[in-house]
Amino acid sequence: MSSVLVIGEALVDVVHASDGGVREYPGGSPMNVAIGLARLGRPTQLLAHLGDDERGEGVLAHLRASGVEVVEGTVRPGATSTAQATLGADGSATYVFDLTWELPEGPALDAALPESVLAVHTGSIGSWFEPGAGAVSRLVQRYRATATTTFDPNLRPDLMGDPSLVRRRIDALVEHCDVVKLSDEDADWLQPDGDHEALLAAWLERGASLAVLTRGEKGLVALARSGRAEVRAPKVQVADTVGAGDSVMAALVDGLAEHDLLGADRRDALRDISNDDVQTLLAHAARVGAITVSRPGADPPWRRELLGV
């Protein structure tokens, strides 16, 4: 089974609960996607930036426990990045970051990277935060010749600086990606007039084959050439929303693999995906996301949990 390569940040979430408690969890949106994919049984490699400190060792142990292979060069001298996450009474999270983001480049990275993968995913801070964002863009373009490319901007306004520059960078990545996913909060920032589905349609025009919007308890909406699909979110008791969108992203890639729609040679088939298949993808993603929000932290389900074994 060919693997998925995920490129982006891995860090430690320092979670401040509404009751005053503080706990630390391995986190970072791309890392959570890698964990979600590996737990769903997809061979997954992660290229990130971790420090060689105690927190970094904890993140590596978490990745290994879920079956994620870490690309050589991910661990660098220095401290591991953190995100101070404050939870509201409804389980929603706001973040403050202490972040270093850069990737190795040149022959050493070329030698470490897998030659062939079915899909490459990137997103969040790693896709638009310099100095590493430029390297991410080049890698996505490099792999697009052979792999399906997916993207989730997962915006963090406090980190982004010039909004026009970030928007241009996101638009440029969308042009090189087959599947894009964003939250309703991301859509509010990118499309202030509130017409979120117009943004999805614009991304299809830019080249994406599938554009998906997550809307919390309202569920998921997707646009493809075959039309519009929508599913409601399963009703669960929400512990918190940390990692929910990342679990949805992992499930979308997993579902595309189930439908034999990953790989550059399947790009035409992905463009022609049927509305029924999109509906099935969304239902799978909504179920995986619901399990994640039902428990604390970014803790996506294993395949056996979905199968009931």
PDB file of C-alpha atoms in Angstrom:
ATOM      1  CA  MET A   1       0.000   0.000   0.000  1.00  0.00           C
ATOM      2  CA  SER A   2       1.536   3.325  -1.057  1.00  0.00           C
ATOM      3  CA  SER A   3       1.844   5.982   1.611  1.00  0.00           C
ATOM      4  CA  VAL A   4       0.640   9.511   2.297  1.00  0.00           C
ATOM      5  CA  LEU A   5       3.139  12.293   2.992  1.00  0.00           C
ATOM      6  CA  VAL A   6       2.018  15.069   5.354  1.00  0.00           C
ATOM      7  CA  ILE A   7       4.016  18.301   5.476  1.00  0.00           C
ATOM      8  CA  GLY A   8       3.525  20.838   8.240  1.00  0.00           C
ATOM      9  CA  GLU A   9       3.936  21.737  11.882  1.00  0.00           C
ATOM     10  CA  ALA A  10       4.086  19.423  14.866  1.00  0.00           C
ATOM     11  CA  LEU A  11       4.037  21.035  18.294  1.00  0.00           C
ATOM     12  CA  VAL A  12       2.688  20.775  21.834  1.00  0.00           C
ATOM     13  CA  ASP A  13      -0.784  22.060  22.735  1.00  0.00           C
ATOM     14  CA  VAL A  14      -0.761  23.476  26.261  1.00  0.00           C
ATOM     15  CA  VAL A  15      -4.484  23.313  26.984  1.00  0.00           C
ATOM     16  CA  HIS A  16      -6.025  25.611  29.600  1.00  0.00           C
ATOM     17  CA  ALA A  17      -9.436  24.191  30.483  1.00  0.00           C
ATOM     18  CA  SER A  18     -12.397  26.293  31.600  1.00  0.00           C
ATOM     19  CA  ASP A  19     -12.052  24.778  35.105  1.00  0.00           C
ATOM     20  CA  GLY A  20      -8.511  26.144  35.426  1.00  0.00           C
ATOM     21  CA  GLY A  21      -6.694  22.882  34.734  1.00  0.00           C
ATOM     22  CA  VAL A  22      -3.683  22.775  32.378  1.00  0.00           C
ATOM     23  CA  ARG A  23      -2.577  19.755  30.364  1.00  0.00           C
ATOM     24  CA  GLU A  24      -0.154  19.207  27.488  1.00  0.00           C
ATOM     25  CA  TYR A  25      -0.923  17.208  24.344  1.00  0.00           C
ATOM     26  CA  PRO A  26       1.017  16.607  21.126  1.00  0.00           C
ATOM     27  CA  GLY A  27      -0.598  18.776  18.452  1.00  0.00           C
ATOM     28  CA  GLY A  28      -0.332  20.788  15.283  1.00  0.00           C
ATOM     29  CA  SER A  29      -2.899  20.484  12.522  1.00  0.00           C
ATOM     30  CA  PRO A  30      -0.753  18.577   9.969  1.00  0.00           C
ATOM     31  CA  MET A  31       0.553  16.270  12.684  1.00  0.00           C
ATOM     32  CA  ASN A  32      -3.031  15.552  13.735  1.00  0.00           C
ATOM     33  CA  VAL A  33      -3.888  14.711  10.116  1.00  0.00           C
ATOM     34  CA  ALA A  34      -0.928  12.316   9.971  1.00  0.00           C
ATOM     35  CA  ILE A  35      -2.039  10.667  13.224  1.00  0.00           C
ATOM     36  CA  GLY A  36      -5.606  10.371  11.932  1.00  0.00           C
ATOM     37  CA  LEU A  37      -4.486   8.750   8.682  1.00  0.00           C
ATOM     38  CA  ALA A  38      -2.160   6.288  10.391  1.00  0.00           C
ATOM     39  CA  ARG A  39      -4.859   5.249  12.866  1.00  0.00           C
ATOM     40  CA  LEU A  40      -7.181   4.629   9.931  1.00  0.00           C
ATOM     41  CA  GLY A  41      -4.601   2.212   8.550  1.00  0.00           C
ATOM     42  CA  ARG A  42      -2.939   4.426   5.920  1.00  0.00           C
ATOM     43  CA  PRO A  43       0.882   4.260   5.864  1.00  0.00           C
ATOM     44  CA  THR A  44       1.824   7.850   6.650  1.00  0.00           C
ATOM     45  CA  GLN A  45       5.011   9.886   6.781  1.00  0.00           C
ATOM     46  CA  LEU A  46       5.350  13.324   8.398  1.00  0.00           C
ATOM     47  CA  LEU A  47       7.822  16.057   7.496  1.00  0.00           C
ATOM     48  CA  ALA A  48       7.755  18.671  10.254  1.00  0.00           C
ATOM     49  CA  HIS A  49      10.002  20.733  12.546  1.00  0.00           C
ATOM     50  CA  LEU A  50      10.519  19.460  16.098  1.00  0.00           C
ATOM     51  CA  GLY A  51      13.052  20.498  18.700  1.00  0.00           C
ATOM     52  CA  ASP A  52      15.456  18.003  20.268  1.00  0.00           C
ATOM     53  CA  ASP A  53      14.013  18.658  23.739  1.00  0.00           C
ATOM     54  CA  GLU A  54      11.766  16.749  26.127  1.00  0.00           C
ATOM     55  CA  ARG A  55       8.595  18.031  24.472  1.00  0.00           C
ATOM     56  CA  GLY A  56       9.909  16.969  21.077  1.00  0.00           C
ATOM     57  CA  GLU A  57      10.601  13.473  22.415  1.00  0.00           C
ATOM     58  CA  GLY A  58       7.027  13.316  23.665  1.00  0.00           C
ATOM     59  CA  VAL A  59       5.662  14.267  20.240  1.00  0.00           C
ATOM     60  CA  LEU A  60       7.872  11.656  18.556  1.00  0.00           C
ATOM     61  CA  ALA A  61       6.653   8.983  20.966  1.00  0.00           C
ATOM     62  CA  HIS A  62       3.049   9.932  20.194  1.00  0.00           C
ATOM     63  CA  LEU A  63       3.683   9.711  16.454  1.00  0.00           C
ATOM     64  CA  ARG A  64       5.382   6.337  16.749  1.00  0.00           C
ATOM     65  CA  ALA A  65       2.577   4.969  18.952  1.00  0.00           C
ATOM     66  CA  SER A  66       0.088   5.779  16.196  1.00  0.00           C
ATOM     67  CA  GLY A  67       2.288   4.332  13.451  1.00  0.00           C
ATOM     68  CA  VAL A  68       3.453   7.565  11.777  1.00  0.00           C
ATOM     69  CA  GLU A  69       6.935   7.473  10.227  1.00  0.00           C
ATOM     70  CA  VAL A  70       8.889  10.705  10.737  1.00  0.00           C
ATOM     71  CA  VAL A  71      10.948  11.943   7.789  1.00  0.00           C
ATOM     72  CA  GLU A  72      14.627  12.377   8.625  1.00  0.00           C
ATOM     73  CA  GLY A  73      15.465  16.022   9.227  1.00  0.00           C
ATOM     74  CA  THR A  74      12.262  16.704  11.166  1.00  0.00           C
ATOM     75  CA  VAL A  75      14.121  16.897  14.495  1.00  0.00           C
ATOM     76  CA  ARG A  76      16.317  20.007  14.709  1.00  0.00           C
ATOM     77  CA  PRO A  77      18.365  21.576  17.543  1.00  0.00           C
ATOM     78  CA  GLY A  78      16.289  23.842  19.765  1.00  0.00           C
ATOM     79  CA  ALA A  79      12.932  24.002  21.492  1.00  0.00           C
ATOM     80  CA  THR A  80       9.720  22.411  20.290  1.00  0.00           C
ATOM     81  CA  SER A  81       6.997  24.886  19.322  1.00  0.00           C
ATOM     82  CA  THR A  82       3.936  25.304  21.546  1.00  0.00           C
ATOM     83  CA  ALA A  83       0.344  26.445  21.200  1.00  0.00           C
ATOM     84  CA  GLN A  84      -1.339  27.774  24.319  1.00  0.00           C
ATOM     85  CA  ALA A  85      -4.953  26.672  23.833  1.00  0.00           C
ATOM     86  CA  THR A  86      -7.693  28.172  25.993  1.00  0.00           C
ATOM     87  CA  LEU A  87     -10.977  26.259  26.043  1.00  0.00           C
ATOM     88  CA  GLY A  88     -14.329  27.991  26.311  1.00  0.00           C
ATOM     89  CA  ALA A  89     -17.347  26.601  28.143  1.00  0.00           C
ATOM     90  CA  ASP A  90     -18.592  25.078  24.857  1.00  0.00           C
ATOM     91  CA  GLY A  91     -15.287  23.264  24.226  1.00  0.00           C
ATOM     92  CA  SER A  92     -14.096  25.642  21.500  1.00  0.00           C
ATOM     93  CA  ALA A  93     -10.420  26.626  21.577  1.00  0.00           C
ATOM     94  CA  THR A  94      -8.442  29.822  20.986  1.00  0.00           C
ATOM     95  CA  TYR A  95      -4.656  29.702  20.523  1.00  0.00           C
ATOM     96  CA  VAL A  96      -1.492  31.687  21.219  1.00  0.00           C
ATOM     97  CA  PHE A  97       1.650  30.317  19.541  1.00  0.00           C
ATOM     98  CA  ASP A  98       5.366  30.199  20.271  1.00  0.00           C
ATOM     99  CA  LEU A  99       6.507  28.847  16.925  1.00  0.00           C
ATOM    100  CA  THR A 100       9.582  28.098  14.857  1.00  0.00           C
ATOM    101  CA  TRP A 101       8.857  26.838  11.339  1.00  0.00           C
ATOM    102  CA  GLU A 102      11.461  25.966   8.753  1.00  0.00           C
ATOM    103  CA  LEU A 103      12.323  22.870   6.739  1.00  0.00           C
ATOM    104  CA  PRO A 104      15.643  21.461   5.615  1.00  0.00           C
ATOM    105  CA  GLU A 105      16.292  21.857   1.905  1.00  0.00           C
ATOM    106  CA  GLY A 106      18.779  20.548  -0.619  1.00  0.00           C
ATOM    107  CA  PRO A 107      20.310  17.085  -1.135  1.00  0.00           C
ATOM    108  CA  ALA A 108      19.790  15.960   2.471  1.00  0.00           C
ATOM    109  CA  LEU A 109      16.042  16.513   2.276  1.00  0.00           C
ATOM    110  CA  ASP A 110      15.820  15.011  -1.208  1.00  0.00           C
ATOM    111  CA  ALA A 111      17.483  11.859   0.081  1.00  0.00           C
ATOM    112  CA  ALA A 112      15.134  11.615   3.073  1.00  0.00           C
ATOM    113  CA  LEU A 113      11.842  12.200   1.252  1.00  0.00           C
ATOM    114  CA  PRO A 114       9.866   9.282  -0.184  1.00  0.00           C
ATOM    115  CA  GLU A 115      10.151   8.954  -3.953  1.00  0.00           C
ATOM    116  CA  SER A 116       6.570   7.842  -4.467  1.00  0.00           C
ATOM    117  CA  VAL A 117       3.411   8.548  -2.470  1.00  0.00           C
ATOM    118  CA  LEU A 118      -0.271   8.412  -3.378  1.00  0.00           C
ATOM    119  CA  ALA A 119      -1.117  11.706  -1.696  1.00  0.00           C
ATOM    120  CA  VAL A 120       0.541  14.760  -0.166  1.00  0.00           C
ATOM    121  CA  HIS A 121      -1.275  16.854   2.425  1.00  0.00           C
ATOM    122  CA  THR A 122      -0.299  20.231   3.803  1.00  0.00           C
ATOM    123  CA  GLY A 123      -2.000  23.040   5.633  1.00  0.00           C
ATOM    124  CA  SER A 124      -2.250  25.294   8.624  1.00  0.00           C
ATOM    125  CA  ILE A 125       0.696  27.327   9.869  1.00  0.00           C
ATOM    126  CA  GLY A 126       3.252  25.385   7.860  1.00  0.00           C
ATOM    127  CA  SER A 127       1.619  26.345   4.574  1.00  0.00           C
ATOM    128  CA  TRP A 128       1.719  30.123   5.029  1.00  0.00           C
ATOM    129  CA  PHE A 129       4.197  30.921   7.842  1.00  0.00           C
ATOM    130  CA  GLU A 130       7.721  31.781   6.743  1.00  0.00           C
ATOM    131  CA  PRO A 131      10.455  30.796   6.404  1.00  0.00           C
ATOM    132  CA  GLY A 132       9.120  27.287   5.838  1.00  0.00           C
ATOM    133  CA  ALA A 133       6.088  28.122   3.674  1.00  0.00           C
ATOM    134  CA  GLY A 134       8.142  28.546   0.511  1.00  0.00           C
ATOM    135  CA  ALA A 135       9.642  25.072   0.891  1.00  0.00           C
ATOM    136  CA  VAL A 136       6.161  23.615   1.464  1.00  0.00           C
ATOM    137  CA  SER A 137       4.860  25.173  -1.750  1.00  0.00           C
ATOM    138  CA  ARG A 138       7.801  23.808  -3.742  1.00  0.00           C
ATOM    139  CA  LEU A 139       7.283  20.308  -2.346  1.00  0.00           C
ATOM    140  CA  VAL A 140       3.563  20.325  -3.152  1.00  0.00           C
ATOM    141  CA  GLN A 141       4.325  21.331  -6.740  1.00  0.00           C
ATOM    142  CA  ARG A 142       7.047  18.684  -6.970  1.00  0.00           C
ATOM    143  CA  TYR A 143       4.803  15.848  -5.822  1.00  0.00           C
ATOM    144  CA  ARG A 144       1.757  16.927  -7.821  1.00  0.00           C
ATOM    145  CA  ALA A 145       3.143  15.160 -10.895  1.00  0.00           C
ATOM    146  CA  THR A 146       2.585  11.796  -9.209  1.00  0.00           C
ATOM    147  CA  ALA A 147       0.310  12.342  -6.200  1.00  0.00           C
ATOM    148  CA  THR A 148      -3.067  13.726  -5.208  1.00  0.00           C
ATOM    149  CA  THR A 149      -2.520  16.980  -3.303  1.00  0.00           C
ATOM    150  CA  THR A 150      -4.729  18.177  -0.443  1.00  0.00           C
ATOM    151  CA  PHE A 151      -4.812  21.400   1.563  1.00  0.00           C
ATOM    152  CA  ASP A 152      -6.461  22.822   4.693  1.00  0.00           C
ATOM    153  CA  PRO A 153      -5.464  26.457   5.396  1.00  0.00           C
ATOM    154  CA  ASN A 154      -6.566  26.279   9.076  1.00  0.00           C
ATOM    155  CA  LEU A 155      -5.951  29.983   9.556  1.00  0.00           C
ATOM    156  CA  ARG A 156      -4.501  31.622  12.680  1.00  0.00           C
ATOM    157  CA  PRO A 157      -5.057  35.401  12.274  1.00  0.00           C
ATOM    158  CA  ASP A 158      -2.758  36.336  15.166  1.00  0.00           C
ATOM    159  CA  LEU A 159       0.179  34.777  13.309  1.00  0.00           C
ATOM    160  CA  MET A 160      -0.552  35.699   9.725  1.00  0.00           C
ATOM    161  CA  GLY A 161       0.634  39.275   9.362  1.00  0.00           C
ATOM    162  CA  ASP A 162      -0.382  40.927   6.076  1.00  0.00           C
ATOM    163  CA  PRO A 163      -3.795  39.419   5.133  1.00  0.00           C
ATOM    164  CA  SER A 164      -3.359  40.147   1.419  1.00  0.00           C
ATOM    165  CA  LEU A 165      -0.055  38.234   1.344  1.00  0.00           C
ATOM    166  CA  VAL A 166      -1.601  35.233   3.116  1.00  0.00           C
ATOM    167  CA  ARG A 167      -4.587  35.233   0.756  1.00  0.00           C
ATOM    168  CA  ARG A 168      -2.263  35.215  -2.254  1.00  0.00           C
ATOM    169  CA  ARG A 169      -0.277  32.338  -0.785  1.00  0.00           C
ATOM    170  CA  ILE A 170      -3.462  30.351  -0.096  1.00  0.00           C
ATOM    171  CA  ASP A 171      -4.801  30.990  -3.606  1.00  0.00           C
ATOM    172  CA  ALA A 172      -1.481  29.853  -5.085  1.00  0.00           C
ATOM    173  CA  LEU A 173      -1.597  26.602  -3.105  1.00  0.00           C
ATOM    174  CA  VAL A 174      -5.216  25.956  -4.063  1.00  0.00           C
ATOM    175  CA  GLU A 175      -4.167  26.080  -7.717  1.00  0.00           C
ATOM    176  CA  HIS A 176      -1.861  23.117  -7.066  1.00  0.00           C
ATOM    177  CA  CYS A 177      -4.250  21.071  -4.907  1.00  0.00           C
ATOM    178  CA  ASP A 178      -6.947  18.561  -5.827  1.00  0.00           C
ATOM    179  CA  VAL A 179      -8.862  18.646  -2.534  1.00  0.00           C
ATOM    180  CA  VAL A 180      -9.264  21.656  -0.246  1.00  0.00           C
ATOM    181  CA  LYS A 181     -11.011  21.812   3.124  1.00  0.00           C
ATOM    182  CA  LEU A 182     -11.666  24.748   5.399  1.00  0.00           C
ATOM    183  CA  SER A 183     -13.724  25.610   8.444  1.00  0.00           C
ATOM    184  CA  ASP A 184     -16.528  28.135   8.582  1.00  0.00           C
ATOM    185  CA  GLU A 185     -14.201  30.337  10.689  1.00  0.00           C
ATOM    186  CA  ASP A 186     -11.575  30.199   7.924  1.00  0.00           C
ATOM    187  CA  ALA A 187     -14.268  31.040   5.383  1.00  0.00           C
ATOM    188  CA  ASP A 188     -15.395  34.049   7.445  1.00  0.00           C
ATOM    189  CA  TRP A 189     -11.861  35.418   7.301  1.00  0.00           C
ATOM    190  CA  LEU A 190     -11.317  34.684   3.613  1.00  0.00           C
ATOM    191  CA  GLN A 191     -14.838  35.654   2.467  1.00  0.00           C
ATOM    192  CA  PRO A 192     -16.040  38.412   4.814  1.00  0.00           C
ATOM    193  CA  ASP A 193     -19.374  38.779   2.993  1.00  0.00           C
ATOM    194  CA  GLY A 194     -20.423  35.414   4.416  1.00  0.00           C
ATOM    195  CA  ASP A 195     -20.986  33.602   1.106  1.00  0.00           C
ATOM    196  CA  HIS A 196     -18.926  30.557   2.013  1.00  0.00           C
ATOM    197  CA  GLU A 197     -20.100  28.389  -0.842  1.00  0.00           C
ATOM    198  CA  ALA A 198     -19.058  31.078  -3.305  1.00  0.00           C
ATOM    199  CA  LEU A 199     -15.538  30.614  -1.951  1.00  0.00           C
ATOM    200  CA  LEU A 200     -15.764  26.846  -2.477  1.00  0.00           C
ATOM    201  CA  ALA A 201     -16.947  27.455  -6.030  1.00  0.00           C
ATOM    202  CA  ALA A 202     -14.060  29.857  -6.638  1.00  0.00           C
ATOM    203  CA  TRP A 203     -11.614  27.205  -5.481  1.00  0.00           C
ATOM    204  CA  LEU A 204     -13.105  24.729  -7.939  1.00  0.00           C
ATOM    205  CA  GLU A 205     -12.540  27.335 -10.632  1.00  0.00           C
ATOM    206  CA  ARG A 206      -8.911  27.601  -9.538  1.00  0.00           C
ATOM    207  CA  GLY A 207      -8.407  23.878 -10.126  1.00  0.00           C
ATOM    208  CA  ALA A 208      -9.597  21.914  -7.098  1.00  0.00           C
ATOM    209  CA  SER A 209     -11.759  18.865  -7.778  1.00  0.00           C
ATOM    210  CA  LEU A 210     -13.391  18.815  -4.333  1.00  0.00           C
ATOM    211  CA  ALA A 211     -13.907  21.700  -1.890  1.00  0.00           C
ATOM    212  CA  VAL A 212     -15.245  20.948   1.593  1.00  0.00           C
ATOM    213  CA  LEU A 213     -16.527  23.261   4.330  1.00  0.00           C
ATOM    214  CA  THR A 214     -16.823  22.170   7.971  1.00  0.00           C
ATOM    215  CA  ARG A 215     -19.545  23.907  10.002  1.00  0.00           C
ATOM    216  CA  GLY A 216     -19.276  22.434  13.495  1.00  0.00           C
ATOM    217  CA  GLU A 217     -22.512  20.874  14.683  1.00  0.00           C
ATOM    218  CA  LYS A 218     -24.172  21.843  11.368  1.00  0.00           C
ATOM    219  CA  GLY A 219     -22.040  19.280   9.562  1.00  0.00           C
ATOM    220  CA  LEU A 220     -20.207  19.373   6.235  1.00  0.00           C
ATOM    221  CA  VAL A 221     -20.864  20.842   2.797  1.00  0.00           C
ATOM    222  CA  ALA A 222     -18.899  19.998  -0.348  1.00  0.00           C
ATOM    223  CA  LEU A 223     -18.855  21.206  -3.916  1.00  0.00           C
ATOM    224  CA  ALA A 224     -17.579  19.158  -6.845  1.00  0.00           C
ATOM    225  CA  ARG A 225     -18.267  19.130 -10.574  1.00  0.00           C
ATOM    226  CA  SER A 226     -21.145  16.757  -9.854  1.00  0.00           C
ATOM    227  CA  GLY A 227     -22.815  19.351  -7.632  1.00  0.00           C
ATOM    228  CA  ARG A 228     -23.394  20.052  -3.963  1.00  0.00           C
ATOM    229  CA  ALA A 229     -23.438  17.513  -1.119  1.00  0.00           C
ATOM    230  CA  GLU A 230     -24.212  17.990   2.562  1.00  0.00           C
ATOM    231  CA  VAL A 231     -24.308  15.884   5.731  1.00  0.00           C
ATOM    232  CA  ARG A 232     -25.323  16.748   9.270  1.00  0.00           C
ATOM    233  CA  ALA A 233     -22.929  16.139  12.139  1.00  0.00           C
ATOM    234  CA  PRO A 234     -23.746  13.153  14.378  1.00  0.00           C
ATOM    235  CA  LYS A 235     -25.031  14.246  17.772  1.00  0.00           C
ATOM    236  CA  VAL A 236     -22.419  13.643  20.497  1.00  0.00           C
ATOM    237  CA  GLN A 237     -21.454  15.072  23.859  1.00  0.00           C
ATOM    238  CA  VAL A 238     -18.616  17.471  22.988  1.00  0.00           C
ATOM    239  CA  ALA A 239     -15.516  17.292  25.207  1.00  0.00           C
ATOM    240  CA  ASP A 240     -13.662  19.869  23.086  1.00  0.00           C
ATOM    241  CA  THR A 241     -13.125  20.669  19.416  1.00  0.00           C
ATOM    242  CA  VAL A 242      -9.317  20.316  19.381  1.00  0.00           C
ATOM    243  CA  GLY A 243      -8.277  18.411  16.256  1.00  0.00           C
ATOM    244  CA  ALA A 244     -11.808  17.957  14.919  1.00  0.00           C
ATOM    245  CA  GLY A 245     -11.136  19.518  11.526  1.00  0.00           C
ATOM    246  CA  ASP A 246      -7.884  17.586  11.227  1.00  0.00           C
ATOM    247  CA  SER A 247      -9.738  14.319  11.806  1.00  0.00           C
ATOM    248  CA  VAL A 248     -12.200  15.305   9.085  1.00  0.00           C
ATOM    249  CA  MET A 249      -9.291  15.995   6.718  1.00  0.00           C
ATOM    250  CA  ALA A 250      -7.694  12.618   7.463  1.00  0.00           C
ATOM    251  CA  ALA A 251     -11.017  10.880   6.902  1.00  0.00           C
ATOM    252  CA  LEU A 252     -11.499  12.610   3.550  1.00  0.00           C
ATOM    253  CA  VAL A 253      -8.106  11.358   2.328  1.00  0.00           C
ATOM    254  CA  ASP A 254      -8.864   7.908   3.730  1.00  0.00           C
ATOM    255  CA  GLY A 255     -12.229   7.870   1.975  1.00  0.00           C
ATOM    256  CA  LEU A 256     -10.647   8.858  -1.334  1.00  0.00           C
ATOM    257  CA  ALA A 257      -8.259   5.929  -0.917  1.00  0.00           C
ATOM    258  CA  GLU A 258     -11.238   3.623  -0.329  1.00  0.00           C
ATOM    259  CA  HIS A 259     -12.738   4.871  -3.597  1.00  0.00           C
ATOM    260  CA  ASP A 260      -9.419   4.380  -5.467  1.00  0.00           C
ATOM    261  CA  LEU A 261      -9.188   8.106  -6.158  1.00  0.00           C
ATOM    262  CA  LEU A 262      -5.656   8.840  -4.944  1.00  0.00           C
ATOM    263  CA  GLY A 263      -2.647   9.332  -7.202  1.00  0.00           C
ATOM    264  CA  ALA A 264      -2.045  11.613 -10.159  1.00  0.00           C
ATOM    265  CA  ASP A 265      -3.192   8.883 -12.529  1.00  0.00           C
ATOM    266  CA  ARG A 266      -6.626   9.044 -10.830  1.00  0.00           C
ATOM    267  CA  ARG A 267      -6.929  12.844 -11.134  1.00  0.00           C
ATOM    268  CA  ASP A 268      -9.461  12.689 -13.969  1.00  0.00           C
ATOM    269  CA  ALA A 269     -11.565  10.200 -12.016  1.00  0.00           C
ATOM    270  CA  LEU A 270     -11.448  12.469  -8.971  1.00  0.00           C
ATOM    271  CA  ARG A 271     -12.615  15.425 -11.077  1.00  0.00           C
ATOM    272  CA  ASP A 272     -15.583  13.294 -12.163  1.00  0.00           C
ATOM    273  CA  ILE A 273     -16.455  12.017  -8.670  1.00  0.00           C
ATOM    274  CA  SER A 274     -20.186  11.364  -8.362  1.00  0.00           C
ATOM    275  CA  ASN A 275     -22.435  13.176  -5.934  1.00  0.00           C
ATOM    276  CA  ASP A 276     -23.244   9.870  -4.225  1.00  0.00           C
ATOM    277  CA  ASP A 277     -19.542   9.217  -3.632  1.00  0.00           C
ATOM    278  CA  VAL A 278     -19.053  12.731  -2.255  1.00  0.00           C
ATOM    279  CA  GLN A 279     -21.986  12.125   0.098  1.00  0.00           C
ATOM    280  CA  THR A 280     -20.343   8.902   1.298  1.00  0.00           C
ATOM    281  CA  LEU A 281     -17.040  10.696   1.841  1.00  0.00           C
ATOM    282  CA  LEU A 282     -18.713  13.408   3.904  1.00  0.00           C
ATOM    283  CA  ALA A 283     -20.610  10.911   6.045  1.00  0.00           C
ATOM    284  CA  HIS A 284     -17.359   9.058   6.807  1.00  0.00           C
ATOM    285  CA  ALA A 285     -15.577  12.301   7.646  1.00  0.00           C
ATOM    286  CA  ALA A 286     -18.437  13.529   9.847  1.00  0.00           C
ATOM    287  CA  ARG A 287     -18.414  10.274  11.817  1.00  0.00           C
ATOM    288  CA  VAL A 288     -14.649  10.424  12.392  1.00  0.00           C
ATOM    289  CA  GLY A 289     -14.872  14.080  13.431  1.00  0.00           C
ATOM    290  CA  ALA A 290     -17.703  13.338  15.868  1.00  0.00           C
ATOM    291  CA  ILE A 291     -15.655  10.679  17.641  1.00  0.00           C
ATOM    292  CA  THR A 292     -12.759  13.124  17.987  1.00  0.00           C
ATOM    293  CA  VAL A 293     -14.838  15.905  19.576  1.00  0.00           C
ATOM    294  CA  SER A 294     -16.354  13.420  22.018  1.00  0.00           C
ATOM    295  CA  ARG A 295     -13.029  13.064  23.868  1.00  0.00           C
ATOM    296  CA  PRO A 296     -10.395  15.515  25.134  1.00  0.00           C
ATOM    297  CA  GLY A 297      -7.578  16.710  22.898  1.00  0.00           C
ATOM    298  CA  ALA A 298      -6.741  15.718  19.346  1.00  0.00           C
ATOM    299  CA  ASP A 299      -7.485  12.005  19.721  1.00  0.00           C
ATOM    300  CA  PRO A 300      -8.798  10.681  16.387  1.00  0.00           C
ATOM    301  CA  PRO A 301     -10.289   7.196  16.146  1.00  0.00           C
ATOM    302  CA  TRP A 302      -8.575   3.991  15.080  1.00  0.00           C
ATOM    303  CA  ARG A 303     -10.029   1.946  12.224  1.00  0.00           C
ATOM    304  CA  ARG A 304     -11.132  -0.744  14.683  1.00  0.00           C
ATOM    305  CA  GLU A 305     -13.331   1.797  16.477  1.00  0.00           C
ATOM    306  CA  LEU A 306     -15.194   2.527  13.236  1.00  0.00           C
ATOM    307  CA  LEU A 307     -15.597  -1.199  12.596  1.00  0.00           C
ATOM    308  CA  GLY A 308     -16.790  -1.851  16.152  1.00  0.00           C
ATOM    309  CA  VAL A 309     -14.093  -4.397  17.006  1.00  0.00           C
TER     310      VAL A 309
END
